XYZ file of C-alpha atoms in Angstrom:
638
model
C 0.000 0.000 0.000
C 1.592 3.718 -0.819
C 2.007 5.841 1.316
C 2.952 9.664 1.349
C 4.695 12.158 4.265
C 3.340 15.981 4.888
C 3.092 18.168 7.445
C -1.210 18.741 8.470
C -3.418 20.615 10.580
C -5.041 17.450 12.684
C -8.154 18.746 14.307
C -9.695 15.121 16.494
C -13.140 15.558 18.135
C -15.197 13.729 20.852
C -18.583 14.034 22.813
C -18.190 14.286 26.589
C -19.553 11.084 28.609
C -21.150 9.502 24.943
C -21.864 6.422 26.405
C -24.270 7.984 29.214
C -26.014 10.138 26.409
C -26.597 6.982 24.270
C -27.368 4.941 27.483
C -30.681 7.095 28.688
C -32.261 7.489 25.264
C -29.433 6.071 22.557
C -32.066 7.370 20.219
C -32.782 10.462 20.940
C -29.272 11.196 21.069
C -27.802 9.638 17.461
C -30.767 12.146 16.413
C -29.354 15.288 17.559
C -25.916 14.153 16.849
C -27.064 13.282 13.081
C -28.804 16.884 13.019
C -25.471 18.827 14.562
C -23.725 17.219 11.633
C -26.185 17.885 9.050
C -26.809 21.718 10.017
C -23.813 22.468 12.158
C -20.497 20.360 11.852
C -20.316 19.504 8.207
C -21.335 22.953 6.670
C -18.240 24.295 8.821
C -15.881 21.957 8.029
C -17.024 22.622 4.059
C -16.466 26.513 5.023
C -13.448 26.341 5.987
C -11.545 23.971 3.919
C -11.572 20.639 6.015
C -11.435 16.815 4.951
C -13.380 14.611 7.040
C -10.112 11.212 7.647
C -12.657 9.511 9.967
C -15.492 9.529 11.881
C -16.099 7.346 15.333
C -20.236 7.284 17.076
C -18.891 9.883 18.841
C -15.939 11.955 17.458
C -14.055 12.523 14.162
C -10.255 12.974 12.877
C -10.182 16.074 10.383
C -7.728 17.141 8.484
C -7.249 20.826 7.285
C -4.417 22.475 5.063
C -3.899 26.019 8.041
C -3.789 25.793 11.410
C -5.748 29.006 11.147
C -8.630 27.371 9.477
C -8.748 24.483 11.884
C -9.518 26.584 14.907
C -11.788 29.015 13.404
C -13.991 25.715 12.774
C -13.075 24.612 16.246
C -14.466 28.145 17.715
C -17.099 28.355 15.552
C -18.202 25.102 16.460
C -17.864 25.127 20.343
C -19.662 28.692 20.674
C -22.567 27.294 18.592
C -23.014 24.758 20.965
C -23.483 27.355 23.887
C -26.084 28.393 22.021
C -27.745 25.127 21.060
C -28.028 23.412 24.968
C -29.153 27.039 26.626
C -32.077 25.079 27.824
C -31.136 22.107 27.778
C -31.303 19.839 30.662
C -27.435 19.217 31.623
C -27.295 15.839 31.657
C -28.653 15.593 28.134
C -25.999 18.322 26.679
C -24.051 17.564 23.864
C -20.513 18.870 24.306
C -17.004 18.637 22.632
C -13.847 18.772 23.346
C -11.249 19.026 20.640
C -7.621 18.733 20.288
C -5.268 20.408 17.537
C -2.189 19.761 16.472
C 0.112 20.548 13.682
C 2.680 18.070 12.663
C 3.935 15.464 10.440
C 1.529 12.526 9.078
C 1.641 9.631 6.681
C -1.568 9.318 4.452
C -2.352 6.506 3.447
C -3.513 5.309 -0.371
C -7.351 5.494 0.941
C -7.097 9.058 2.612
C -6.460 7.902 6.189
C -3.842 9.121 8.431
C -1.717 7.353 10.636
C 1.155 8.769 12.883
C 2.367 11.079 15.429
C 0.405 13.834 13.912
C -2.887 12.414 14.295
C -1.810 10.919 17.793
C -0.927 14.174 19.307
C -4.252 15.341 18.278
C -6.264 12.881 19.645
C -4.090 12.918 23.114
C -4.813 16.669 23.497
C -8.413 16.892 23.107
C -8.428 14.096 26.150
C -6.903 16.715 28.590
C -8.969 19.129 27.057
C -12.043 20.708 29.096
C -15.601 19.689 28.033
C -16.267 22.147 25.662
C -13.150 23.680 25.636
C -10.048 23.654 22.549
C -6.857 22.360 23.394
C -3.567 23.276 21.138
C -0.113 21.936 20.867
C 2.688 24.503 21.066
C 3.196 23.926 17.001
C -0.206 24.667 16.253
C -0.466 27.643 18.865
C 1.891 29.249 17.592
C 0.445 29.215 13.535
C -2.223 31.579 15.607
C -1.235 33.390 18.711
C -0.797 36.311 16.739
C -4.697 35.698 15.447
C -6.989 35.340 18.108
C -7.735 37.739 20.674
C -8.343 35.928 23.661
C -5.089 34.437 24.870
C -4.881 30.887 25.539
C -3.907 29.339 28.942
C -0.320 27.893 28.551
C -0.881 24.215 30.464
C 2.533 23.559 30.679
C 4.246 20.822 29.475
C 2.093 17.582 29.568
C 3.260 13.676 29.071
C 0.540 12.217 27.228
C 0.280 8.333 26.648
C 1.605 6.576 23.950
C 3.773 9.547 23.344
C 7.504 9.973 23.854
C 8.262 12.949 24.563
C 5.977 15.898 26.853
C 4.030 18.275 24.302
C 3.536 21.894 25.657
C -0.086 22.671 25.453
C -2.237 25.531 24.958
C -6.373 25.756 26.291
C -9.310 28.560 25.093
C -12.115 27.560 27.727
C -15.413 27.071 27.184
C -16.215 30.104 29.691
C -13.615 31.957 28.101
C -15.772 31.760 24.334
C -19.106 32.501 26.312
C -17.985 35.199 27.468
C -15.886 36.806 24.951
C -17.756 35.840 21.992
C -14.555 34.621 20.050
C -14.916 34.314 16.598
C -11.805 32.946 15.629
C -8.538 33.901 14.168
C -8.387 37.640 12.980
C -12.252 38.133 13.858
C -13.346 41.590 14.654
C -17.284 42.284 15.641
C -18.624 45.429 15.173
C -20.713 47.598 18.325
C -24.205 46.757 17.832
C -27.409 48.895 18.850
C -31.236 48.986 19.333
C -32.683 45.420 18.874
C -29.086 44.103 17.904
C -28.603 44.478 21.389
C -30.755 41.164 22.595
C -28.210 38.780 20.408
C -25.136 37.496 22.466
C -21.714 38.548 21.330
C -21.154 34.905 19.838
C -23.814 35.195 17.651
C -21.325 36.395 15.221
C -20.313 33.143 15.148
C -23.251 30.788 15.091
C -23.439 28.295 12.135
C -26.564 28.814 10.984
C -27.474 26.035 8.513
C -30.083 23.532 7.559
C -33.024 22.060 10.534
C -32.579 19.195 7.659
C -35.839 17.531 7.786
C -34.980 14.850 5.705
C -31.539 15.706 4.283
C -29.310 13.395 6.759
C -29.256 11.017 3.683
C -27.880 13.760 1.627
C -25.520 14.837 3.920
C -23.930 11.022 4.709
C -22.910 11.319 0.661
C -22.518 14.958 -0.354
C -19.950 15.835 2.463
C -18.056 13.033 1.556
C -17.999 13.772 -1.982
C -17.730 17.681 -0.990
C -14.747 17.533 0.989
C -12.809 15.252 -0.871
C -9.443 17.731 -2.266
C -9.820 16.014 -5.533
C -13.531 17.936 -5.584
C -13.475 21.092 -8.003
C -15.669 23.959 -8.373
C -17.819 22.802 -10.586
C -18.638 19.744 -8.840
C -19.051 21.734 -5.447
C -22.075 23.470 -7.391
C -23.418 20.406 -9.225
C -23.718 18.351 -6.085
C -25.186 21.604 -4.379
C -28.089 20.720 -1.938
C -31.384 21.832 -3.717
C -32.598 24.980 -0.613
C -28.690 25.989 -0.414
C -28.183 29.957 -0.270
C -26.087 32.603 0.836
C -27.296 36.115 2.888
C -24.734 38.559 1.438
C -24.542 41.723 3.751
C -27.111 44.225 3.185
C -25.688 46.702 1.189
C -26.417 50.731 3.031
C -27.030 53.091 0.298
C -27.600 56.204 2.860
C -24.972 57.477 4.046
C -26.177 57.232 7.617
C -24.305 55.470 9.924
C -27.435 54.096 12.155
C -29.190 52.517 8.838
C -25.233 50.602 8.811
C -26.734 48.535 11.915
C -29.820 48.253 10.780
C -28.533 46.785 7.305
C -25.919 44.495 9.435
C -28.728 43.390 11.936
C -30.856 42.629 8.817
C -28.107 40.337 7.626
C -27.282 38.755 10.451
C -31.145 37.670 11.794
C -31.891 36.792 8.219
C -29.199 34.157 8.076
C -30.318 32.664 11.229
C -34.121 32.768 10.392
C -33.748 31.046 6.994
C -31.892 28.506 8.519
C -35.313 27.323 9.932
C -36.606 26.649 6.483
C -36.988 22.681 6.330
C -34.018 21.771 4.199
C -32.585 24.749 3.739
C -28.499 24.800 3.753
C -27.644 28.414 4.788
C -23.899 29.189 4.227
C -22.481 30.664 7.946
C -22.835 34.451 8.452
C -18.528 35.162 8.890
C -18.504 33.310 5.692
C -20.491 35.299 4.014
C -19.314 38.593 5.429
C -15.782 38.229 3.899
C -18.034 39.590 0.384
C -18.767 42.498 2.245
C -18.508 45.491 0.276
C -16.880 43.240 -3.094
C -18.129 42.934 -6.091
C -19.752 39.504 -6.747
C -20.163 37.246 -9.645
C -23.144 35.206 -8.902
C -22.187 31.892 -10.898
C -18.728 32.408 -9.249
C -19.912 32.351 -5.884
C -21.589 29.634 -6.167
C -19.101 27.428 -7.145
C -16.910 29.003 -4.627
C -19.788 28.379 -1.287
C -21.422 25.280 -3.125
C -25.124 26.932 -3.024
C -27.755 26.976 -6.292
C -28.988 30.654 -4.632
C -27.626 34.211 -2.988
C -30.037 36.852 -1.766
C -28.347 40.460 -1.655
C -29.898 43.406 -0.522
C -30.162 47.236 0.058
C -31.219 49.972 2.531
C -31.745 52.949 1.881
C -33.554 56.248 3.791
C -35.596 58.805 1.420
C -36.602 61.402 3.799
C -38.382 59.488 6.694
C -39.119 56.422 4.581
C -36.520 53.361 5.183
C -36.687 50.943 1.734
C -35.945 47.535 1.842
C -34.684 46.078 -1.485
C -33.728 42.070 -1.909
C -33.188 39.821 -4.511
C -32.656 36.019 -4.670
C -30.379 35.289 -7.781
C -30.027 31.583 -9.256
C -25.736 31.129 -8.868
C -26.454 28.572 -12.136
C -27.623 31.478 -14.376
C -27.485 34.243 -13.259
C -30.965 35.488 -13.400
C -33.201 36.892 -10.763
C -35.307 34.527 -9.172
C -37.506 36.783 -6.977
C -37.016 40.826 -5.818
C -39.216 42.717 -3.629
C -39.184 45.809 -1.791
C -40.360 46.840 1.771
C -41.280 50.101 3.089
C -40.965 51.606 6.756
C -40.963 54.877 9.298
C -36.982 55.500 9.995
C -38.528 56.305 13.539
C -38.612 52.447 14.515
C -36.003 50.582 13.349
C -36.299 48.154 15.848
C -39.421 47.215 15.107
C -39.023 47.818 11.033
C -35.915 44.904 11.202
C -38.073 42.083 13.005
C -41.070 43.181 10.506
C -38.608 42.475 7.187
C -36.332 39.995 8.204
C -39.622 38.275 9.121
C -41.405 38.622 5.729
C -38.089 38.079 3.801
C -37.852 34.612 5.747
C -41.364 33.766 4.974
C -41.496 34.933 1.058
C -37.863 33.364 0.649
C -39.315 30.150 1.932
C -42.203 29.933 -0.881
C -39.582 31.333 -3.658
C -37.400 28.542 -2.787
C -39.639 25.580 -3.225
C -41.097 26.988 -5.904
C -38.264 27.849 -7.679
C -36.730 24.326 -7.143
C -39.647 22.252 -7.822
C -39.905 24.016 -11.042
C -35.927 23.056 -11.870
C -36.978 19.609 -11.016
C -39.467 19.237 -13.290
C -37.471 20.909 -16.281
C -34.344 18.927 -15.013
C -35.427 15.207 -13.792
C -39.031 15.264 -15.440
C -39.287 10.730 -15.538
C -36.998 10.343 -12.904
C -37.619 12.520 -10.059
C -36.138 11.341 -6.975
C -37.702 11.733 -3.426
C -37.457 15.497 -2.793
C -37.862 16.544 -5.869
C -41.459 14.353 -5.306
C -42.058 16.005 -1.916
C -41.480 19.468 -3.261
C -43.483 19.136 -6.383
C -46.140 18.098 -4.138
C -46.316 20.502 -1.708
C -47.158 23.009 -4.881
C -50.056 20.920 -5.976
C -53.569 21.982 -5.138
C -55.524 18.976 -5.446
C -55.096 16.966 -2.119
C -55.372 13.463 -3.820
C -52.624 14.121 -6.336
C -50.573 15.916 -3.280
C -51.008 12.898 -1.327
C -50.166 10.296 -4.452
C -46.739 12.367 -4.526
C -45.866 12.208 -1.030
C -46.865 8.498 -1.094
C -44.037 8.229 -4.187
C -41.759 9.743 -2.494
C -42.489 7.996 0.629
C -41.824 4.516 -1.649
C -38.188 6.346 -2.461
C -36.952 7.552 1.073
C -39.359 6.070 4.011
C -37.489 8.525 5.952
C -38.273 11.569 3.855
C -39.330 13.749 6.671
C -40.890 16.718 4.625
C -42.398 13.916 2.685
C -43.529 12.589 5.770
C -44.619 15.935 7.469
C -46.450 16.721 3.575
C -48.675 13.234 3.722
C -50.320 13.889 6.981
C -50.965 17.260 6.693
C -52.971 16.972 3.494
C -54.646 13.768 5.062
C -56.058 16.370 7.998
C -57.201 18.788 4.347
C -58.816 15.987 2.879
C -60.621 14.807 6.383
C -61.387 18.473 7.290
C -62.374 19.595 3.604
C -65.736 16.274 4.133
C -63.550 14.523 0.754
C -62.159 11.414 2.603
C -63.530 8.046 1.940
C -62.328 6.977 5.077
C -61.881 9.420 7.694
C -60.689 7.273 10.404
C -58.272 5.519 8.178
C -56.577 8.781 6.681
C -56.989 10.182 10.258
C -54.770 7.290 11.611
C -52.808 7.308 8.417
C -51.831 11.188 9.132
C -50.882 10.463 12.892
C -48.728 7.235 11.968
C -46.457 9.646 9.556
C -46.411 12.967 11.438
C -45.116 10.720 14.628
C -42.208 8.732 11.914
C -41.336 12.417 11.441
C -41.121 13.520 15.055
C -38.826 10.685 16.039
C -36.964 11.847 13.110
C -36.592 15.613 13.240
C -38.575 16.281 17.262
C -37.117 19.866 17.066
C -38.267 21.147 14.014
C -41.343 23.900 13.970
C -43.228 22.418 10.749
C -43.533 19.325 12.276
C -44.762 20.293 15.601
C -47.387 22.270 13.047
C -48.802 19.436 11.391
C -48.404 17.331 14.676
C -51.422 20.122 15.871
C -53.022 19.986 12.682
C -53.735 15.978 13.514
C -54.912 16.931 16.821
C -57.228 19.521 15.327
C -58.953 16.805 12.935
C -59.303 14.765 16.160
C -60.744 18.049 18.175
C -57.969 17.602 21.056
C -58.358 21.294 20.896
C -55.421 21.565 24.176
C -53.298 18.996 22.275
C -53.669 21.312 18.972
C -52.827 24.612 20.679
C -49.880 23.776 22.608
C -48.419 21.927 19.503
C -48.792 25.050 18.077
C -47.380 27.077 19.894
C -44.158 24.742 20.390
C -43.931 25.185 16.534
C -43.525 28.885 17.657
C -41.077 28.595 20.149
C -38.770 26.614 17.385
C -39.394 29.498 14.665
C -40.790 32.738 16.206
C -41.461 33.506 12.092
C -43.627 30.023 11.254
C -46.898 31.995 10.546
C -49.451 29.395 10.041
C -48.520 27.962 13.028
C -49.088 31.474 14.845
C -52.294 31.919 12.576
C -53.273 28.273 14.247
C -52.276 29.056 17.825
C -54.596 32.014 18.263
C -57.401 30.838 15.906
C -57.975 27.303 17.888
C -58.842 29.249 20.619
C -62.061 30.208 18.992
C -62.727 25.696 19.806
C -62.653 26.552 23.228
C -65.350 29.296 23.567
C -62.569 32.204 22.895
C -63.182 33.695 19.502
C -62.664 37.234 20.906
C -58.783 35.915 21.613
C -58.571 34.245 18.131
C -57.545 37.110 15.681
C -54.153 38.030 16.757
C -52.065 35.712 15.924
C -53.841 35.598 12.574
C -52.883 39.332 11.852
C -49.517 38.747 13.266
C -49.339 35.101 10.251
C -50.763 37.932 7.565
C -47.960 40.451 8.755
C -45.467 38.562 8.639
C -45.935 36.617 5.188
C -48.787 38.833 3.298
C -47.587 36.913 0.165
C -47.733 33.689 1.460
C -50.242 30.864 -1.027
C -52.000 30.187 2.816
C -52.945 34.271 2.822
C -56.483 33.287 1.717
C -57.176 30.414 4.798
C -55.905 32.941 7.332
C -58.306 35.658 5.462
C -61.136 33.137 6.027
C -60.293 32.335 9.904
C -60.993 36.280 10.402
C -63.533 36.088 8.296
C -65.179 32.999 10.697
C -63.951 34.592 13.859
C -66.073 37.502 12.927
C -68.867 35.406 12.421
C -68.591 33.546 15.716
C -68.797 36.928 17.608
C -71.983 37.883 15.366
C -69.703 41.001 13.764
C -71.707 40.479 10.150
C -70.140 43.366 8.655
C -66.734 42.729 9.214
C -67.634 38.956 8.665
C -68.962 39.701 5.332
C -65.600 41.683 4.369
C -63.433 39.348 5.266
C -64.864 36.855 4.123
C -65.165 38.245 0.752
C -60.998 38.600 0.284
C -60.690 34.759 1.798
C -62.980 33.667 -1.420
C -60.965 36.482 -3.875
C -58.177 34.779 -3.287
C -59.168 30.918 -3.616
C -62.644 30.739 -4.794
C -62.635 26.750 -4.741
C -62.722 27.200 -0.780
C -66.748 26.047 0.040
C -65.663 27.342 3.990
C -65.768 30.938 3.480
C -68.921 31.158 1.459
C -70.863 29.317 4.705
C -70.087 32.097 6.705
C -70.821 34.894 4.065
C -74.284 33.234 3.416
C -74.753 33.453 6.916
C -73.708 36.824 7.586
C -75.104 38.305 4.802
C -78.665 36.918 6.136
C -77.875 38.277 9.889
C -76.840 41.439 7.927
C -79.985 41.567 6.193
C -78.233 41.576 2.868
C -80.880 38.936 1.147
C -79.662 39.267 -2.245
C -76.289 38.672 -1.589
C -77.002 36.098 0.877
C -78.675 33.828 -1.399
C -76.177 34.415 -4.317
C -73.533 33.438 -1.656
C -76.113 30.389 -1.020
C -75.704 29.433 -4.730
C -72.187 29.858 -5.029
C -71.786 27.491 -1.998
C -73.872 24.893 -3.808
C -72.197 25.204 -6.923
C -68.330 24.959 -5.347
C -69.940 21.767 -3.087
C -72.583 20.138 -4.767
C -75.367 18.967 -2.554
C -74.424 21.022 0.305
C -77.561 21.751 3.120
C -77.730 23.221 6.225
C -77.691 19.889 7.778
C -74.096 19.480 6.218
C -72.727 22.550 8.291
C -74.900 21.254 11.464
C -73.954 17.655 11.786
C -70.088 18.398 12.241
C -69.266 18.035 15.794
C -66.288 20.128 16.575
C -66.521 20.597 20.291
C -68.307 20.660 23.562
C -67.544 23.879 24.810
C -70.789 25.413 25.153
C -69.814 29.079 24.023
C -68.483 27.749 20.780
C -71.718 25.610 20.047
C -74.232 28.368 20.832
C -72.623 30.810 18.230
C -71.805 27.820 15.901
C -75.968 27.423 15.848
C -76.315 30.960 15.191
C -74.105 30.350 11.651
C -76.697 27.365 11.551
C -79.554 29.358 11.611
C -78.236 31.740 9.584
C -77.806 29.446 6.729
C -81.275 28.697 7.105
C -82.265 32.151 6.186
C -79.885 32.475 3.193
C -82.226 29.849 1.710
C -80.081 26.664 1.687
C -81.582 23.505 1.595
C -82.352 21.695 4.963
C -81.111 17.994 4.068
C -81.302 15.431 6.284
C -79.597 15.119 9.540
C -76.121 13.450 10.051
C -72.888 13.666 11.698
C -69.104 13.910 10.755
């Protein structure tokens, strides 16, 4: 077997008291530690030039041409964790420690490395503190110039299997924290206003994929990716499908507060699409280093690997604060999708959480869209199983959704949008009176969404549709606090906001139902689900006996999707409280003629509750069908 000599950066990893982790809930924990790779680990190791040698259950041997680029990824890395247990029960933490080295190796014909170089490494990260980075004096001194926290000098230390003591060099865990190092050469500019809330080390969060299904992609493209035989071009072809970069805002004012607000725009973007199920966000120091450069698009994205960038501006006209972004395909060239945003200069606080928020949300769309449409021009007879799921989640008819999902399903049982897809538009077809068999697609829905929990339990669109299968079952508690953990995983999920506050309406609460509704249409006006929020104001108003308003908004719910029969029950109805006859009865027809054989007796035999409150105002709607002239029909339930 050949064999060749060089001198490497050895970076060796390991998780802190694995076997405990693995022996409470070995599950739960090869989950998170699958996820950290996915959206953490591997998209910093790809960042900053590393070659994954080896990987144990619980650590990894990584090679990397600098010194300098081995402990930025070590930093990066460690203060991302800080941030990823606050909250997390200690004795379920994840934490690293990691050893570097610098010094001679012999690689073998495969790509693994044997010798001192690699045993050094893997000595030092076992004296090394529990999320803590531990240096050899030959690697320390490749960066003591760099970093601006000084390291602890340990001393000499005799460390087994090795013959002679190795001076050693410690950054502490506490000593990140509080410092928010960002690695070699980092500098982090003074922030201000709502920048203030972030911790300095956000600067150096990783911010990539919550990969709901993409840990299959990941065990192959990283390889593949980080190989030093990969070139540019491949790096792009092999490019995961929702992969983009958040260039900085670009501040076309001249005034220095609008350079914060166009920084802090950057910097929560990144984060929040990083919540986008598959989405593979390139790191925010990455993508600062294009600060104020010209970019080629197709360039860059051979350079970062990613098929998109978004760019932006700000700029002040008087009192007026304009948002401008664009998301730019790095394969042609072209504009995907621009928009623009308006705001008072006289909150910029709340103006930054208002765009990054509707950015995130109308990115989200754009991206799907944009990539279900390449898959169909690009793989049209042999799709594979996300291009399936995301062609799926664009279709409008529920069976041909669910035939999709069920294909891709076939392809990748562990698909989890896929997954997450399937029983959501089960709970449509159940809720929309189409199923066959209720029960079955009921139990069908709750069977997947649960696959996709064990699969991905931190992820806010799966806590959604985990709700949404309580709500077809009218576990109205259940629903709500599903919800609302969908919330606490992605402040910016607006259905699930839209959901939270409108359920309440199942409990006798429809006066506490409409906020989080506005708050889903604020923060994604453009989103396709615009028209179901539109109608659950529409029926909230109707609940409380507001006609007027009922009638109003229920009139833009049916502008925007006239197939939906829901609406145009509640604007028969109000329009006959209203004493609008005319327009009650035409509403009457046009309910009839969207679902056929609808009576009042339809409306009337679904049982959604036993709160009292609810029932008395849902008879009221009952009645007031009556009086828009629908047909009685006979009595049933659903």
């Amino acid at each position: 077997m050949s064999e060749t000599r060089k001198i490497a950066a050895i970076l060796v990893s390991d998780v802190v008291g694995y076997s405990r982790l693995t022996g409470a809930d070995e599950g739960r924990t090869l989950s998170r530690l699958r996820g950290l790779r996915s959206d953490l680990i591997d998209p910093a190791i790809d960042a900053h030039h590393g070659r994954i040698v080896k990987r144990t259950g619980d650590g990894s041997i990584i090679e990397f041409r600098s010194v300098v680029d081995a402990v930025r990824l070590a930093i990066e890395v460690q203060s991302a964790m800080v941030e990823r247990n606050a909250g997390v029960p200690e004795d379920r933490r994840i934490v690293f420690r990691i050893g570097i080295h610098l010094g001679d190796v012999v690689e073998e014909s495969d790509g693994d490395l044997m010798g001192d170089g690699v045993n050094v490494a893997a000595r030092l990260e076992g004296i090394c503190e529990p999320g803590g980075l531990c240096l050899s004096e030959d690697a320390w001194r490749q960066v003591r110039e760099k970093l601006r926290e000084p390291l602890a000098d340990l001393g000499e230390k005799r460390l087994k299997n090795i013959a002679h003591p190795v001076r050693a060099y410690a950054l502490s865990a506490a000593q990140m924290a509080a410092s928010g190092t960002t690695g070699p050469t980092a500098t982090a500019p003074k922030r201000r206003g709502i920048l203030a809330r972030w911790p300095a080390i956000a600067a150096a969060l990783v911010v990539a994929a919550l990969a709901a299904g993409a840990y299959s992609w990941h065990e192959g493209f990283s390889s593949r990716l980080l190989s030093s035989s990969s070139v540019a071009e491949d790096k792009l072809a092999t490019a995961p499908r929702l992969s983009i970069v958040v260039l900085p805002f670009e501040n076309l004012s001249g005034d220095p507060d609008q350079q914060y607000f166009a920084d802090g725009i950057t910097d929560d973007l990144t984060t929040d699409v990083s919540h986008l199920p598959d989405s593979f966000v390139i790191a925010r120091n990455t993508a600062s280093t294009y600060k104020g450069k010209p970019v080629d698009a197709k360039q860059l994205g051979r350079e970062l690997g990613v098929r998109y960038l978004l760019e932006g501006s700000v700029r002040r006209l008087e009192d007026k604060i304009t948002v401008n972004a664009q998301l730019i395909s790095t394969e042609t060239g072209a504009h995907v999708w621009a928009d623009r945003f308006d705001g008072h200069r006289g909150k910029l606080g709340e103006l930054q959480v208002e765009f990054v928020s509707r950015l995130a949300n109308s990115l989200g769309v754009e991206l799907v869209k944009a990539e279900s449409l390449r898959a169909t021009r690009e793989r049209p007879n042999n799709p594979d199983a996300v291009d399936l799921a995301m062609r799926a989640s664009g279709t409008s008819d529920l069976n041909d959704r669910i035939g999709l999902y069920e294909r891709a399903l076939s392809l990748d049982p562990q698909n989890v949008r896929a997954l997450t897809g399937l029983a959501e538009a089960l709970v449509w077809r159940v809720n929309g009176l189409t199923s066959k068999d209720p029960a079955k697609d009921i139990s069908r829905a709750e069977e997947a969404i649960d696959r996709a929990i064990a699969l991905q339990p931190d992820s806010s669109s799966v806590h959604l549709v985990k709700g949404l299968v309580f709500f077809v079952k009218r576990q109205w508690g259940p629903a709500i606090a599903e919800a609302e953990a969908a919330i606490a995983d992605d402040r910016n999920n607006a259905n699930a906001n839209a959901v939270a506050s409108f359920w309440k309406m199942f409990l006798g609460h429809s006066e506490d139902g409409n906020a989080g509704v506005q708050t889903a249409l604020r923060l994604s006006p453009r989103d396709p689900a615009v028209p179901t929020w539109q109608f659950y104001v529409c029926h909230l108003h109707t609940h409380l006996a507001q006609w007027e308003k009922a009638v109003e908004w229920c009139n833009k719910s049916i502008g925007g999707d006239p197939s939906n029969w829901y609406p145009l029950v509640d604007l028969a109805a109000a329009n006959a409280w209203a004493g609008h006859d005319k327009e009650a009865k035409e509403a009457a027809a046009q309910l009839q003629k969207v679902y056929p054989d609808f009576t009042v007796q339809t409306w009337a035999g679904i049982h959604w509750t036993d709160d009292p409150t609810f029932n008395a105002q849902y008879a009221r709607i009952v009645e007031g069908l009556r009086k828009a002239g629908l047909p009685e029909g006979e009595k049933k339930t659903n």
